[in-house]
Coordinates of C-alpha atoms in Angstrom, one line a residue:
M48 CA 132.5 61.0 117.9
K49 CA 129.2 59.8 119.0
I50 CA 127.0 58.7 116.1
L51 CA 123.3 59.3 116.7
C52 CA 120.6 56.8 115.9
V53 CA 120.3 56.1 112.2
A54 CA 117.4 54.5 110.3
I55 CA 119.3 51.6 108.7
L56 CA 118.6 51.0 105.1
L57 CA 118.1 47.3 104.7
A58 CA 118.5 45.6 101.3
L59 CA 115.5 43.5 100.3
P60 CA 116.1 39.8 99.8
A61 CA 116.1 40.0 96.0
R62 CA 116.7 43.5 94.6
A63 CA 117.2 46.6 96.8
T64 CA 114.4 48.9 95.5
S65 CA 113.0 50.4 98.7
Y66 CA 114.7 51.9 101.7
A67 CA 113.7 53.6 104.9
P68 CA 114.7 57.3 105.0
L69 CA 118.2 58.1 106.1
E70 CA 118.5 60.2 109.3
L71 CA 121.7 62.3 109.7
P72 CA 123.2 63.1 113.1
D73 CA 121.9 66.2 114.8
E74 CA 123.5 69.4 113.5
P75 CA 126.1 71.0 115.8
S76 CA 124.9 73.8 117.9
P77 CA 126.1 77.4 117.2
A78 CA 128.1 77.3 120.3
R79 CA 129.9 74.1 119.2
V80 CA 130.6 75.7 115.8
L81 CA 132.1 78.8 117.4
E82 CA 134.2 76.7 119.8
A83 CA 135.6 74.5 117.0
N84 CA 136.7 77.7 115.2
K85 CA 138.1 79.4 118.3
L86 CA 135.4 82.0 118.3
K87 CA 133.5 81.0 121.4
D88 CA 135.1 83.6 123.6
A89 CA 135.8 86.1 120.8
D90 CA 134.9 89.7 121.4
E91 CA 132.3 91.6 119.3
T92 CA 134.9 93.1 117.0
T93 CA 136.4 89.7 116.1
L94 CA 132.9 88.3 115.4
L95 CA 132.0 91.3 113.3
E96 CA 135.2 91.0 111.3
Y97 CA 134.5 87.4 110.6
I98 CA 130.9 88.3 109.4
E99 CA 132.2 91.1 107.2
T100 CA 134.9 88.9 105.6
H101 CA 132.5 85.9 105.0
W102 CA 129.2 87.8 104.4
E103 CA 128.5 86.0 101.1
S104 CA 128.3 82.8 103.2
A105 CA 125.2 84.2 104.9
A106 CA 123.2 83.6 101.7
F107 CA 122.1 80.1 102.5
E108 CA 119.4 78.1 104.3
L109 CA 120.4 75.4 106.7
S110 CA 117.5 73.3 105.5
E111 CA 118.8 73.4 102.0
I112 CA 122.3 72.4 103.1
K113 CA 121.0 69.5 105.1
A114 CA 118.9 68.3 102.2
K115 CA 122.0 68.2 100.0
E116 CA 123.9 66.3 102.7
V117 CA 121.2 63.7 102.9
A118 CA 121.1 63.3 99.1
T119 CA 124.9 63.0 98.8
I120 CA 125.3 60.4 101.6
S121 CA 122.2 58.5 100.7
D122 CA 123.2 58.0 97.0
E123 CA 126.5 56.4 97.9
Y124 CA 125.1 54.4 100.8
S125 CA 122.4 52.9 98.6
G126 CA 125.0 52.0 96.0
H127 CA 126.9 50.0 98.6
I128 CA 123.7 48.2 99.6
D129 CA 122.7 47.5 96.0
S130 CA 126.2 46.1 95.2
R131 CA 126.1 43.9 98.4
D132 CA 129.8 44.6 98.9
G133 CA 129.4 44.6 102.7
K134 CA 130.8 48.1 103.1
S135 CA 127.5 50.0 103.7
Q136 CA 127.8 50.3 107.5
S137 CA 131.5 51.1 107.5
F138 CA 130.9 53.7 104.8
L139 CA 128.0 55.3 106.9
A140 CA 130.1 55.5 110.0
E141 CA 133.0 57.2 108.2
A142 CA 130.6 59.5 106.3
F143 CA 129.0 60.7 109.4
I144 CA 132.3 61.4 111.1
K145 CA 133.4 63.5 108.1
L146 CA 130.0 65.1 107.8
Q147 CA 130.2 66.4 111.4
E148 CA 133.8 67.7 110.9
D149 CA 132.7 69.5 107.7
R150 CA 129.8 71.0 109.5
L151 CA 131.9 72.5 112.2
H152 CA 134.2 74.3 109.7
N153 CA 131.7 75.3 107.1
P154 CA 131.8 79.1 106.7
R155 CA 128.1 79.2 106.1
R156 CA 127.4 77.7 109.6
I157 CA 130.1 79.9 111.2
V158 CA 128.6 83.1 109.9
D159 CA 125.2 81.9 111.1
A160 CA 126.6 81.1 114.5
A161 CA 128.4 84.4 114.8
L162 CA 125.3 86.4 114.0
R163 CA 123.4 84.5 116.6
E164 CA 126.1 85.0 119.2
L165 CA 126.0 88.8 118.6
G166 CA 122.3 88.7 119.0
K167 CA 122.7 87.0 122.4
R168 CA 125.5 89.2 123.9
G169 CA 126.2 92.0 121.5
T170 CA 126.2 95.7 122.6
G171 CA 126.0 99.0 120.9
V172 CA 129.4 98.2 119.4
S173 CA 127.8 95.7 117.1
L174 CA 124.9 97.8 115.9
P175 CA 126.7 99.9 113.2
G176 CA 128.4 96.9 111.6
L177 CA 125.2 94.8 111.6
M178 CA 123.2 97.7 110.1
S179 CA 125.8 98.1 107.3
R180 CA 125.2 94.4 106.4
T181 CA 121.4 94.9 106.4
K182 CA 121.6 98.0 104.2
S183 CA 124.2 96.9 101.7
D184 CA 122.7 93.5 100.8
K185 CA 120.4 93.6 97.9
R186 CA 118.8 90.3 98.9
P187 CA 116.3 91.3 101.7
W188 CA 116.0 87.9 103.3
V189 CA 119.8 87.7 103.7
G190 CA 120.0 91.2 105.2
W191 CA 117.3 90.3 107.6
K192 CA 119.6 87.8 109.3
A193 CA 121.7 90.7 110.5
L194 CA 118.6 92.7 111.3
A195 CA 117.3 89.8 113.5
S196 CA 120.5 90.2 115.6
V197 CA 120.0 94.0 115.7
Q198 CA 116.5 93.4 117.1
E199 CA 117.9 91.2 119.9
I200 CA 120.5 93.8 120.8
L201 CA 118.3 96.9 121.0
P202 CA 116.7 96.1 124.4
R203 CA 120.2 95.9 126.0
V204 CA 121.4 99.2 124.7
D205 CA 120.7 102.7 126.0
P206 CA 120.6 104.9 122.9
S207 CA 121.7 107.9 125.0
Q208 CA 125.0 106.3 125.5
L209 CA 125.8 105.9 121.8
D210 CA 127.9 108.5 120.0
H211 CA 126.8 110.5 117.0
K212 CA 128.5 108.3 114.5
S213 CA 126.9 105.2 115.8
M214 CA 123.4 106.7 115.9
M215 CA 123.8 108.0 112.4
Q216 CA 124.5 104.4 111.2
I217 CA 121.3 103.1 112.8
D218 CA 119.0 103.7 109.9
A219 CA 115.5 104.4 111.2
T220 CA 114.0 103.2 108.0
F221 CA 115.2 99.6 108.8
V222 CA 114.8 99.8 112.6
A223 CA 111.4 101.4 113.0
P224 CA 109.4 98.4 111.8
L225 CA 111.2 96.2 114.5
F226 CA 109.8 98.2 117.4
Q227 CA 106.4 96.5 117.3
D228 CA 108.1 93.3 118.4
L229 CA 109.9 94.9 121.4
D230 CA 108.7 95.8 124.9
P231 CA 106.7 99.0 124.5
V232 CA 108.9 101.0 127.0
V233 CA 112.1 99.9 125.2
A234 CA 110.6 100.7 121.8
D235 CA 109.4 104.1 122.9
R236 CA 112.9 105.0 124.2
W237 CA 114.6 104.0 121.0
A238 CA 112.0 105.6 118.7
W239 CA 112.2 109.0 120.5
A240 CA 116.0 108.8 120.6
L241 CA 116.2 108.3 116.8
W242 CA 113.7 111.1 116.3
E243 CA 115.6 113.6 118.5
H244 CA 118.9 112.6 116.9
H245 CA 117.6 113.3 113.4
K246 CA 116.2 116.7 114.5
K247 CA 119.5 117.7 116.1
W248 CA 121.9 116.6 113.3
M249 CA 119.7 117.2 110.3
E250 CA 118.1 120.5 111.1
V251 CA 118.2 121.7 107.5
T252 CA 116.7 118.6 105.9
F253 CA 114.6 117.1 108.8
P254 CA 112.0 115.7 108.4
H255 CA 112.1 115.4 104.7
R256 CA 115.2 113.3 104.6
V257 CA 113.4 110.8 106.7
P258 CA 110.6 109.1 104.7
L259 CA 107.1 109.8 105.9
L260 CA 106.4 106.0 106.3
T261 CA 109.4 105.8 108.7
R262 CA 108.2 108.9 110.6
I263 CA 104.7 107.5 111.0
L264 CA 106.1 104.2 112.4
L265 CA 108.4 106.1 114.8
A266 CA 105.5 108.2 115.9
G267 CA 103.3 105.2 116.4
T268 CA 106.0 103.9 118.8
F269 CA 106.7 107.0 120.9
V270 CA 103.0 108.0 121.4
P271 CA 102.9 107.1 125.1
S272 CA 105.8 109.5 126.0
H273 CA 105.2 112.2 123.3
P274 CA 101.6 112.2 122.1
V275 CA 101.6 115.8 120.8
E276 CA 104.5 115.2 118.5
A277 CA 103.0 111.8 117.4
G278 CA 99.7 113.5 116.6
E279 CA 101.5 116.0 114.3
V280 CA 103.1 113.2 112.3
F281 CA 99.8 111.3 112.1
E282 CA 98.0 114.4 110.8
E283 CA 100.7 114.8 108.1
G284 CA 100.2 111.2 107.2
L285 CA 96.5 111.4 107.0
R286 CA 96.7 114.4 104.7
S287 CA 99.4 112.9 102.5
H288 CA 98.8 112.9 98.7
D289 CA 99.7 109.2 98.7
P290 CA 96.7 106.9 99.5
A291 CA 99.1 104.2 100.7
L292 CA 100.7 106.4 103.3
R293 CA 97.3 107.7 104.4
T294 CA 96.4 104.0 104.9
V295 CA 99.5 103.5 107.1
A296 CA 98.8 106.5 109.2
E297 CA 95.2 105.5 109.7
M298 CA 96.0 101.8 110.5
V299 CA 98.8 102.8 113.0
I300 CA 96.2 104.9 114.9
R301 CA 93.6 102.1 114.6
S302 CA 96.2 99.6 115.9
G303 CA 96.8 101.8 118.9
I304 CA 93.3 102.7 120.0
G305 CA 91.3 99.7 118.9
G306 CA 87.6 99.8 119.3
S307 CA 86.7 98.7 115.7
L308 CA 86.3 102.2 114.4
A309 CA 83.7 102.7 111.7
Y310 CA 84.4 102.2 108.0
G311 CA 85.3 105.3 106.0
I312 CA 85.6 107.9 108.9
S313 CA 87.3 111.2 108.1
A314 CA 90.8 112.2 109.0
E315 CA 89.5 114.8 111.4
K316 CA 87.4 112.1 113.2
I317 CA 90.4 109.7 113.5
L318 CA 92.6 112.5 114.9
E319 CA 89.9 113.4 117.4
L320 CA 89.5 109.8 118.6
F321 CA 93.3 109.5 118.8
K322 CA 93.4 112.5 121.2
N323 CA 90.6 111.3 123.4
R324 CA 91.3 107.5 123.7
K325 CA 93.8 105.5 125.6
W326 CA 96.7 104.2 123.5
T327 CA 97.3 100.4 123.7
P328 CA 100.0 99.3 121.1
N329 CA 99.3 96.4 118.8
V330 CA 95.6 95.7 119.6
P331 CA 94.2 92.5 118.1
A332 CA 93.5 92.6 114.3
W333 CA 89.7 92.6 114.8
E334 CA 89.9 95.8 116.9
A335 CA 92.1 97.6 114.3
M336 CA 89.5 96.8 111.6
P337 CA 85.8 97.9 111.4
L338 CA 83.2 95.3 112.6
P339 CA 82.7 92.5 110.0
L340 CA 79.3 93.8 108.9
D341 CA 80.6 97.3 108.7
Q342 CA 83.0 96.3 105.9
P343 CA 81.7 96.1 102.3
L344 CA 81.4 93.0 100.1
L345 CA 81.5 92.6 96.3
R346 CA 78.2 91.4 94.7
G347 CA 77.7 90.4 91.1
Q348 CA 74.7 91.4 89.1
G349 CA 73.0 89.5 86.2
G350 CA 74.3 91.7 83.4
G351 CA 78.0 91.6 84.5
R352 CA 78.1 94.6 86.8
W353 CA 79.6 94.4 90.2
D354 CA 78.5 96.5 93.2
L355 CA 79.8 97.0 96.8
V356 CA 77.1 96.2 99.3
W357 CA 76.7 96.6 103.1
F358 CA 74.0 94.6 104.9
D359 CA 72.9 94.1 108.5
K360 CA 72.6 90.9 110.5
H361 CA 69.1 90.4 109.0
T362 CA 70.7 90.4 105.5
E363 CA 68.9 93.7 104.7
I364 CA 71.0 96.0 102.4
I365 CA 71.8 99.3 104.1
K366 CA 74.2 100.8 101.5
Q367 CA 75.3 100.1 98.0
V368 CA 77.9 101.5 95.5
E369 CA 77.2 100.5 91.9
D370 CA 79.6 99.4 89.2
V371 CA 83.0 98.9 90.8
T372 CA 85.9 96.9 89.5
P373 CA 85.5 93.2 90.0
D374 CA 89.1 92.8 91.1
L375 CA 88.5 94.0 94.6
G376 CA 89.9 91.7 97.3
L377 CA 90.9 92.4 100.9
S378 CA 89.2 95.5 102.1
L379 CA 90.8 98.4 104.0
P380 CA 88.7 100.7 106.2
N381 CA 89.5 103.8 104.1
G382 CA 87.9 102.6 100.9
L383 CA 91.0 101.0 99.3
F384 CA 91.4 97.3 98.5
Y385 CA 94.0 94.7 97.7
S386 CA 93.4 93.2 94.3
N387 CA 92.4 89.6 93.7
G388 CA 93.8 89.4 90.2
E389 CA 97.0 87.8 88.9
K390 CA 99.2 90.5 90.6
L391 CA 98.7 91.8 94.1
E392 CA 98.1 95.6 94.0
L393 CA 96.6 98.3 96.2
I394 CA 93.6 99.6 94.3
D395 CA 90.4 101.6 94.6
T396 CA 86.9 100.9 93.3
D397 CA 87.8 102.5 89.9
R398 CA 90.8 100.2 89.5
R399 CA 93.4 102.9 90.0
I400 CA 96.7 101.3 91.2
H401 CA 98.3 102.9 94.2
A402 CA 101.0 100.3 95.0
E403 CA 102.3 97.0 93.6
F404 CA 103.7 94.0 95.5
P405 CA 106.3 91.5 94.3
T406 CA 104.4 88.4 95.2
T407 CA 104.0 85.0 93.4
N408 CA 100.6 84.1 94.7
Y409 CA 97.9 86.6 95.6
S410 CA 95.6 84.0 97.1
T411 CA 98.0 83.5 100.1
S412 CA 97.8 87.1 101.1
S413 CA 96.3 88.3 104.4
L414 CA 96.1 91.6 106.2
S415 CA 99.0 92.3 108.6
A416 CA 100.0 95.1 111.0
Y417 CA 99.3 98.7 109.9
G418 CA 97.1 97.6 106.9
G419 CA 99.8 95.9 104.9
V420 CA 99.8 92.3 103.7
R421 CA 101.6 89.0 104.3
A422 CA 102.3 87.1 101.1
F423 CA 104.9 85.0 99.5
T424 CA 107.6 86.9 97.6
V425 CA 109.1 86.1 94.2
S426 CA 111.7 83.9 96.0
H427 CA 109.0 81.8 97.6
R428 CA 109.7 83.3 101.0
P429 CA 107.0 84.5 103.3
G430 CA 107.1 88.3 103.4
Q431 CA 105.3 91.2 105.1
F432 CA 104.6 94.4 103.3
F433 CA 103.4 97.9 104.1
P434 CA 100.5 99.3 102.0
D435 CA 102.9 101.3 99.8
G436 CA 104.7 98.1 98.7
T437 CA 107.7 98.5 101.1
L438 CA 108.9 95.2 102.3
F439 CA 108.8 95.1 106.1
W440 CA 110.2 91.6 106.6
D441 CA 111.4 88.8 104.4
W442 CA 111.7 85.6 106.3
P443 CA 115.1 83.9 105.6
F444 CA 113.7 80.5 104.5
S445 CA 111.7 79.4 101.5
T446 CA 108.9 77.0 101.1
P447 CA 107.9 74.8 98.1
N448 CA 104.2 75.4 98.8
D449 CA 103.0 78.9 98.2
Q450 CA 99.5 77.8 99.1
R451 CA 100.3 77.5 102.8
K452 CA 98.5 80.0 105.0
F453 CA 100.4 82.0 107.5
V454 CA 99.7 84.8 110.1
G455 CA 101.8 86.8 112.5
I456 CA 101.5 86.5 116.3
S457 CA 103.3 88.3 119.1
K458 CA 107.0 89.0 119.3
G459 CA 107.6 88.6 115.6
R460 CA 106.6 85.0 115.4
V461 CA 104.7 83.6 112.4
V462 CA 102.4 80.6 112.3
F463 CA 101.9 78.4 109.2
V464 CA 99.1 75.9 108.6
D465 CA 99.0 73.3 105.9
F466 CA 97.1 70.0 105.4
G467 CA 98.3 67.9 108.3
F468 CA 100.4 70.2 110.4
L469 CA 100.8 73.5 112.2
E470 CA 104.2 75.2 112.6
C471 CA 105.6 78.3 114.3
R472 CA 108.8 80.1 113.3
D473 CA 110.6 83.1 114.6
R474 CA 112.1 86.1 112.7
R475 CA 115.2 84.1 111.9
G476 CA 113.1 81.4 110.3
D477 CA 113.9 78.9 113.1
L478 CA 111.3 76.3 113.7
L479 CA 109.9 76.8 117.2
Y480 CA 107.4 73.9 117.0
R481 CA 105.7 71.7 114.5
T482 CA 102.4 70.0 115.5
P483 CA 100.4 67.4 113.6
V484 CA 96.9 68.6 112.9
D485 CA 94.0 66.4 112.1
T486 CA 91.7 68.7 110.1
P487 CA 88.7 67.6 108.0
G488 CA 89.9 69.4 104.9
N489 CA 92.4 71.7 103.2
P490 CA 93.1 74.8 105.5
R491 CA 91.8 78.0 103.9
E492 CA 92.5 80.7 106.5
I493 CA 93.9 80.9 110.0
I494 CA 93.2 83.7 112.4
P495 CA 95.2 84.1 115.7
V496 CA 92.9 84.6 118.7
S497 CA 95.7 84.3 121.2
G498 CA 99.3 83.1 121.2
N499 CA 98.3 79.5 121.1
R500 CA 94.7 79.5 119.9
F501 CA 93.5 80.0 116.4
L502 CA 90.3 80.1 114.4
L503 CA 90.9 77.8 111.4
A504 CA 88.8 77.6 108.3
C505 CA 89.0 74.4 106.3
Q506 CA 87.3 73.7 103.1
E507 CA 83.9 72.7 104.6
S508 CA 84.2 73.6 108.3
I509 CA 85.4 76.1 110.8
G510 CA 86.8 75.3 114.2
W511 CA 89.1 76.2 117.0
L512 CA 92.7 75.0 116.7
T513 CA 95.2 75.0 119.5
A514 CA 99.0 75.0 119.3
D515 CA 99.0 71.3 120.5
G516 CA 97.1 70.3 117.3
N517 CA 93.7 69.9 118.7
Y518 CA 90.9 70.9 116.3
E519 CA 87.3 71.5 117.5
P520 CA 84.7 72.1 114.8
I521 CA 82.2 74.8 115.5
L522 CA 80.4 75.0 112.1
T523 CA 80.4 72.2 109.5
G524 CA 78.7 71.3 106.2
L525 CA 79.8 74.3 104.2
G526 CA 80.7 74.2 100.5
S527 CA 84.1 75.8 100.0
I528 CA 85.2 78.4 102.5
T529 CA 87.5 81.1 101.1
W530 CA 87.8 83.6 104.0
I531 CA 86.4 84.8 107.4
R532 CA 85.8 88.1 109.0
Y533 CA 86.1 87.4 112.7
H534 CA 85.2 89.3 115.9
P535 CA 85.0 87.8 119.4
T536 CA 81.5 89.1 120.2
E537 CA 80.0 90.6 117.0
P538 CA 78.6 88.5 114.0
W539 CA 81.2 87.1 111.7
I540 CA 81.0 86.9 107.9
I541 CA 82.1 83.6 106.3
M542 CA 82.5 83.5 102.6
D543 CA 81.4 80.2 101.0
G544 CA 82.9 80.1 97.5
A545 CA 81.0 77.1 96.4
T546 CA 77.7 79.0 96.5
V547 CA 79.2 82.5 96.4
T548 CA 77.3 83.2 99.7
A549 CA 78.1 85.3 102.7
I550 CA 77.2 83.4 105.8
I551 CA 76.5 85.4 109.0
Y552 CA 77.5 83.6 112.1
D553 CA 76.7 84.8 115.7
P554 CA 79.5 83.8 118.1
T555 CA 77.2 84.5 121.1
S556 CA 74.4 82.0 120.2
K557 CA 77.0 79.9 118.2
K558 CA 74.6 79.6 115.3
E559 CA 74.3 80.7 111.7
I560 CA 71.8 83.5 111.6
G561 CA 71.6 84.4 107.9
R562 CA 72.9 84.1 104.3
F563 CA 73.4 86.7 101.6
D564 CA 73.7 85.8 97.9
L565 CA 76.7 87.5 96.4
D566 CA 76.6 85.8 93.0
N567 CA 73.6 87.5 91.4
G568 CA 71.8 90.6 92.8
G569 CA 69.1 90.2 90.2
T570 CA 69.8 93.4 88.3
A571 CA 70.6 93.1 84.5
A572 CA 73.2 95.8 84.1
K573 CA 76.4 96.0 82.2
S574 CA 79.7 97.0 83.7
R575 CA 82.3 99.5 82.6
F576 CA 85.0 97.1 83.7
P577 CA 86.2 93.8 82.0
A578 CA 85.5 90.5 83.7
P579 CA 87.8 89.6 86.7
S580 CA 91.3 88.4 85.6
N581 CA 90.9 85.3 87.8

């Protein structure tokens, strides 16, 4: 067996106290793993049977296994070097041979390889079995490994060719969120097929057996082919008693028609615009949200009161709501907010809680599709949530740094930025690329402008960042940036936490055009709310 290049650990002349890092041989490909276990040419049924039998082995991360392998071999290898017994190199050669053999027959790697193989060539035969794994596993990030294969299979399957039993096992609650990553025509066909199937076979209980959130997502997918039916679902969502579901309905519409609709418009106006505008799925985030200056900001007063304020590009206040809770964070266009306290919650200006989110670090949150948030879950995994707290996706890998910033880009990919690097991963958690980034400070926010170009806010500067790691500053000398509201042509708002100041930046003239003090509005007024929890 060929042993790949290894960074040899050399003993120092006196005592061996410092070593170069040990590099293991490359991991075997999924195809090689399947071949070694006589599964390379196995049919779907055989692969599914293996997955069913060894499903517990899916609860692992390859990166964690590799780290354990490095630690185990390095400890014994360094012991040979320290003892100067002359056996270090022979041990390493033998250890690597055994390592590769163990890797090929490790059930955890075999399950992973089988899931990937089904994703590549599976048909409708695989869908029910994979869906059962997704639905039965109580650990979302494990279930999503099967769901990733489902997502790959869907474009190859004509839903009209599936029998009733197979269609009933394809749970729309799990599948509907996947459609935003698929080709719009394929997604439309699947969404409508699921909708029609539920109507046909659940006449007595449809639509109530299908959650409203799921129906809204399905409607947001089959709009191009069935706009009237979609409009009926949207109207039900916009009139729901649940503010979180109203948010989903509004954001689905905003994400389909774009145009940076105004803040706080009525359900009637949103439906009117939906009926009279062209539908373009998944418009950029800045088109789904109101213009930066059309969104409110939280402003402190001298006596402890906090107000919501709107101002124009000349920093003149044009609207104000007095005495709101100071825990307001990310703003939604219907008057709701995500909290900035110790727990991430969906709240209103009176601090009424409409949804809670199982996150560990609220400061990492950012708005995602349909008005939800991306944030790290309790298992330190990046997750994506809908506004009602429903988990949309739980990426199957963890990170030791919950301060990393991450955003979604097209086709289900996610981009992370940290001090010194930029990396992109897919829905399976696989690393697509990792690029060194030479930034002038700690990254605070990253905004995707295209698939390979981002607006990056560091501690004291803002600049354009490309996927190849090139950073070009456009505004420097700031205090401590916390977030940005971006738009390609209209003025941005940049929050400088060091001075608690909203900076207005004009992308056309490429200049700062104004500053608004958010720390003290000058009014000595007490608040009905306690001080912010953070």
